Amino acid sequence: MISSLIGSDTICAVATAPGMGGIAIIRVSGSEAIGIVDQIFSCREVRTLERAKDRMAYFGRFSHEGKTIDEGLVTCFRAPRSYTGEDVVEISCHGSVFIQQALLEALTDQGCRMAAPGEFTRRAYLHGKMDLSRAEAVADLIASESEGQHRMALTQMRGGYSAEFAQLRERLLQLTSLMELELDFSEEDVTFADRTQLLELLDELTEKIERLTESFRLGNAIKRGIPVAIAGATNVGKSTLLNALLGEERAIVSDIHGTTRDTIEDVLNIDGVLFRFIDTAGLRLTDDTIEALGIDRSYDKIDKASLVLLLVDVLRIADADYRSALLQLLPRLENKPFLVLLNKVDAIDPQTTQAVLTDLSSLLTEYLPSGEAPSILPISAQRGDGLDELRAALIKALALPELKSTDLVVSNARHHELLTKALHSLRTVRTGLTDGLPTDLLTPDLRGAITAIGEVTGADITSDSVLHNIFAHFCIGK
């Protein structure tokens, strides 16, 4: 089965980032890797790469059809002591795009084929060099843009994640064995574990899976960036705030109402956590069809955001129509973390600012569903006042737990889906045990949970299409 999934051909690809650089690395993997590279490489130290020592770099010349392509290094990694578990050769050459393409053409002429995305890591998985969850962590590590993403991927790649799932699967198999043994000896009235013991074991496993499932909120936020909607009426400074936070002119700023007619998104790393800020269209009544569509999208982004920054214009708070529009937005913030930002405080004196803060707090408290006084932060998006306090408030408002190097956090949507499936199966089994259902009606759900947990690490995956979908998202050369 494994050999049919791997194939017998030898693959090659550029393993470094696309484009020109100081050096480039071309990776070749397969049973013919050393022989194929030997056809285009000549070295004074060894007459043939078959005699080359493992993991030792050899300097030489690359040529094809009588023409010299480049000079560089070749390093051989023989099976099974290689990344893929096959014979692997790594070519270090100059980073010219022309040289990279010429070497790839020479290798394919000698019998290689170009690797598909993630094919090297897929072969590593199929040869047992790593399980599926660790293979997926490789892609996450490459894509990491923040300290949190890096730490989470590294923990998963080092195997602690895999060990937890392997233990869960083993305990589930133990539970299933006890129940199936009772089924085999049911006519002899033999009891291998009473229902109380089974329930205790089931509750322990359910609690562990629940904890992992719930960690997906944190893991997904760290991996994809926490969506933060910047909301408010027109011309209150939303685009100015986005530009100030990002430190660049990302959104158009104008005194004309309704300038932003669609949502604008960008990410910012704050204390190792990625925040995905969304500048929404100004909220107001309008007869403009295009602007109205933008406002509808704004409400959709506000509903889906993990946190909302409600921007209030200190110069317009006394206006009755403005206050009415502000209050219409409050019901959408029910059961959602949000911060109120009193903007443009640079335009008034501190005493007036304090009076406006008191008035705004009373107004919002009266109309908020919770009836609690909201957190209001005075800022000047134009001048940058209060932005450091805002960054600290963003971390505090989300109450994200500190991620330690040993913490197991689920960040992969596939893993979360499988855990949710396993959790549903275990809850069904527990209900059946409590209601006194026969063992033979419960074991199929238990085996469903075992299969779901096994699919996280690849222990129960046999479908090539599943593997294709997983590795198709990898970069070429990894």
Short mmCIF file of N, CA, C and O in Angstrom, two decimals, residues 235-287:
data_model
loop_
_atom_site.label_atom_id
_atom_site.label_comp_id
_atom_site.label_asym_id
_atom_site.label_seq_id
_atom_site.Cartn_x
_atom_site.Cartn_y
_atom_site.Cartn_z
N ASN A 235 -16.54 59.19 8.75
CA ASN A 235 -15.64 60.30 9.05
C ASN A 235 -15.30 60.44 10.54
O ASN A 235 -15.10 61.55 11.04
N VAL A 236 -15.21 59.31 11.25
CA VAL A 236 -14.81 59.37 12.66
C VAL A 236 -13.32 59.05 12.84
O VAL A 236 -12.80 59.14 13.95
N GLY A 237 -12.65 58.65 11.75
CA GLY A 237 -11.21 58.39 11.83
C GLY A 237 -10.82 56.93 11.78
O GLY A 237 -9.72 56.56 12.20
N LYS A 238 -11.71 56.07 11.24
CA LYS A 238 -11.40 54.64 11.20
C LYS A 238 -10.19 54.35 10.31
O LYS A 238 -9.29 53.59 10.68
N SER A 239 -10.18 54.94 9.11
CA SER A 239 -9.06 54.72 8.19
C SER A 239 -7.77 55.32 8.74
O SER A 239 -6.68 54.75 8.58
N THR A 240 -7.88 56.45 9.40
CA THR A 240 -6.70 57.08 10.01
C THR A 240 -6.13 56.18 11.10
O THR A 240 -4.91 56.04 11.24
N LEU A 241 -7.02 55.56 11.88
CA LEU A 241 -6.57 54.65 12.94
C LEU A 241 -5.87 53.43 12.34
O LEU A 241 -4.82 53.02 12.84
N LEU A 242 -6.46 52.85 11.29
CA LEU A 242 -5.83 51.70 10.64
C LEU A 242 -4.42 52.05 10.16
O LEU A 242 -3.46 51.32 10.38
N ASN A 243 -4.30 53.20 9.49
CA ASN A 243 -3.00 53.63 8.98
C ASN A 243 -2.01 53.86 10.12
O ASN A 243 -0.82 53.52 10.01
N ALA A 244 -2.49 54.43 11.23
CA ALA A 244 -1.62 54.71 12.37
C ALA A 244 -1.12 53.42 13.01
O ALA A 244 0.05 53.31 13.40
N LEU A 245 -2.00 52.42 13.14
CA LEU A 245 -1.61 51.14 13.73
C LEU A 245 -0.60 50.41 12.85
O LEU A 245 0.35 49.80 13.34
N LEU A 246 -0.82 50.46 11.53
CA LEU A 246 0.06 49.75 10.60
C LEU A 246 1.34 50.51 10.30
O LEU A 246 2.32 49.92 9.85
N GLY A 247 1.31 51.83 10.54
CA GLY A 247 2.49 52.64 10.24
C GLY A 247 2.67 52.91 8.76
O GLY A 247 3.78 53.16 8.30
N GLU A 248 1.58 52.84 7.99
CA GLU A 248 1.65 53.12 6.56
C GLU A 248 0.29 53.58 6.07
O GLU A 248 -0.74 53.36 6.73
N GLU A 249 0.26 54.23 4.90
CA GLU A 249 -0.99 54.72 4.32
C GLU A 249 -1.70 53.58 3.60
O GLU A 249 -1.63 53.46 2.38
N ARG A 250 -2.37 52.74 4.36
CA ARG A 250 -3.05 51.58 3.80
C ARG A 250 -4.44 51.93 3.28
O ARG A 250 -4.90 51.38 2.30
N ALA A 251 -5.13 52.84 3.99
CA ALA A 251 -6.50 53.21 3.61
C ALA A 251 -6.55 54.69 3.23
O ALA A 251 -5.78 55.51 3.74
N ILE A 252 -7.45 55.03 2.31
CA ILE A 252 -7.62 56.43 1.89
C ILE A 252 -8.30 57.21 3.00
O ILE A 252 -9.30 56.79 3.58
N VAL A 253 -7.70 58.38 3.33
CA VAL A 253 -8.26 59.24 4.36
C VAL A 253 -8.78 60.51 3.70
O VAL A 253 -8.08 61.15 2.92
N SER A 254 -10.05 60.86 4.01
CA SER A 254 -10.67 62.04 3.40
C SER A 254 -11.72 62.61 4.34
O SER A 254 -12.29 61.88 5.17
N ASP A 255 -11.96 63.91 4.23
CA ASP A 255 -13.02 64.55 5.01
C ASP A 255 -14.39 64.26 4.42
O ASP A 255 -15.42 64.56 5.04
N ILE A 256 -14.43 63.71 3.23
CA ILE A 256 -15.71 63.44 2.56
C ILE A 256 -16.33 62.19 3.18
O ILE A 256 -15.69 61.15 3.30
N HIS A 257 -17.58 62.26 3.60
CA HIS A 257 -18.28 61.13 4.20
C HIS A 257 -18.47 60.02 3.16
O HIS A 257 -18.77 60.28 1.99
N GLY A 258 -18.29 58.75 3.62
CA GLY A 258 -18.54 57.61 2.74
C GLY A 258 -17.37 57.28 1.82
O GLY A 258 -17.55 56.59 0.82
N THR A 259 -16.15 57.77 2.15
CA THR A 259 -14.99 57.48 1.31
C THR A 259 -14.71 55.98 1.26
O THR A 259 -14.46 55.40 0.20
N THR A 260 -14.72 55.32 2.44
CA THR A 260 -14.50 53.88 2.50
C THR A 260 -15.80 53.16 2.18
O THR A 260 -16.76 53.23 2.96
N ARG A 261 -15.85 52.49 1.04
CA ARG A 261 -17.08 51.84 0.61
C ARG A 261 -16.99 50.32 0.66
O ARG A 261 -17.93 49.64 0.32
N ASP A 262 -15.84 49.81 1.04
CA ASP A 262 -15.66 48.38 1.20
C ASP A 262 -14.70 48.15 2.36
O ASP A 262 -14.06 49.09 2.83
N THR A 263 -14.63 46.92 2.83
CA THR A 263 -13.74 46.63 3.94
C THR A 263 -12.30 46.52 3.46
O THR A 263 -12.03 46.04 2.36
N ILE A 264 -11.36 47.00 4.27
CA ILE A 264 -9.93 46.92 3.99
C ILE A 264 -9.29 46.17 5.14
O ILE A 264 -9.55 46.47 6.31
N GLU A 265 -8.46 45.16 4.83
CA GLU A 265 -7.86 44.34 5.88
C GLU A 265 -6.34 44.36 5.79
O GLU A 265 -5.77 44.43 4.70
N ASP A 266 -5.70 44.28 6.96
CA ASP A 266 -4.26 44.09 7.02
C ASP A 266 -3.92 43.54 8.40
O ASP A 266 -4.73 43.62 9.33
N VAL A 267 -2.73 42.95 8.52
CA VAL A 267 -2.35 42.30 9.77
C VAL A 267 -1.24 43.05 10.48
O VAL A 267 -0.43 43.74 9.85
N LEU A 268 -1.21 42.92 11.81
CA LEU A 268 -0.21 43.56 12.64
C LEU A 268 0.17 42.61 13.76
O LEU A 268 -0.70 42.01 14.40
N ASN A 269 1.47 42.47 14.00
CA ASN A 269 1.98 41.62 15.07
C ASN A 269 2.11 42.44 16.34
O ASN A 269 2.87 43.40 16.39
N ILE A 270 1.36 42.06 17.37
CA ILE A 270 1.43 42.74 18.67
C ILE A 270 1.78 41.70 19.73
O ILE A 270 1.00 40.78 19.99
N ASP A 271 2.95 41.84 20.33
CA ASP A 271 3.41 40.93 21.39
C ASP A 271 3.33 39.47 20.96
O ASP A 271 2.91 38.59 21.72
N GLY A 272 3.73 39.19 19.70
CA GLY A 272 3.76 37.81 19.23
C GLY A 272 2.43 37.27 18.75
O GLY A 272 2.34 36.09 18.40
N VAL A 273 1.39 38.10 18.75
CA VAL A 273 0.06 37.66 18.28
C VAL A 273 -0.32 38.48 17.06
O VAL A 273 -0.18 39.71 17.04
N LEU A 274 -0.81 37.78 16.00
CA LEU A 274 -1.24 38.48 14.79
C LEU A 274 -2.68 38.97 14.94
O LEU A 274 -3.58 38.20 15.28
N PHE A 275 -2.89 40.25 14.71
CA PHE A 275 -4.23 40.82 14.67
C PHE A 275 -4.55 41.20 13.23
O PHE A 275 -3.73 41.80 12.54
N ARG A 276 -5.72 40.81 12.78
CA ARG A 276 -6.16 41.14 11.42
C ARG A 276 -7.18 42.27 11.53
O ARG A 276 -8.35 42.07 11.82
N PHE A 277 -6.72 43.50 11.31
CA PHE A 277 -7.58 44.68 11.44
C PHE A 277 -8.40 44.88 10.17
O PHE A 277 -7.90 44.77 9.06
N ILE A 278 -9.67 45.20 10.38
CA ILE A 278 -10.61 45.36 9.26
C ILE A 278 -11.22 46.75 9.35
O ILE A 278 -11.98 47.05 10.29
N ASP A 279 -10.86 47.61 8.41
CA ASP A 279 -11.43 48.96 8.34
C ASP A 279 -12.75 48.86 7.59
O ASP A 279 -12.78 48.55 6.40
N THR A 280 -13.85 49.11 8.29
CA THR A 280 -15.18 48.94 7.69
C THR A 280 -15.71 50.27 7.16
O THR A 280 -15.25 51.35 7.55
N ALA A 281 -16.70 50.18 6.27
CA ALA A 281 -17.35 51.38 5.75
C ALA A 281 -18.10 52.09 6.86
O ALA A 281 -18.64 51.45 7.77
N GLY A 282 -18.13 53.42 6.80
CA GLY A 282 -18.84 54.20 7.82
C GLY A 282 -20.32 53.88 7.85
O GLY A 282 -20.96 53.74 6.81
N LEU A 283 -20.87 53.75 9.05
CA LEU A 283 -22.27 53.37 9.22
C LEU A 283 -23.16 54.60 9.26
O LEU A 283 -23.02 55.46 10.14
N ARG A 284 -24.08 54.69 8.32
CA ARG A 284 -25.05 55.79 8.27
C ARG A 284 -26.16 55.41 7.30
O ARG A 284 -26.03 54.46 6.52
N LEU A 285 -27.25 56.16 7.34
CA LEU A 285 -28.32 55.98 6.36
C LEU A 285 -27.90 56.63 5.06
O LEU A 285 -27.41 57.76 5.05
N THR A 286 -28.05 55.93 3.95
CA THR A 286 -27.61 56.46 2.66
C THR A 286 -28.51 55.95 1.54
O THR A 286 -29.06 54.85 1.61
N ASP A 287 -28.63 56.79 0.49
CA ASP A 287 -29.38 56.39 -0.71
C ASP A 287 -28.44 55.86 -1.79
O ASP A 287 -28.89 55.42 -2.85
#
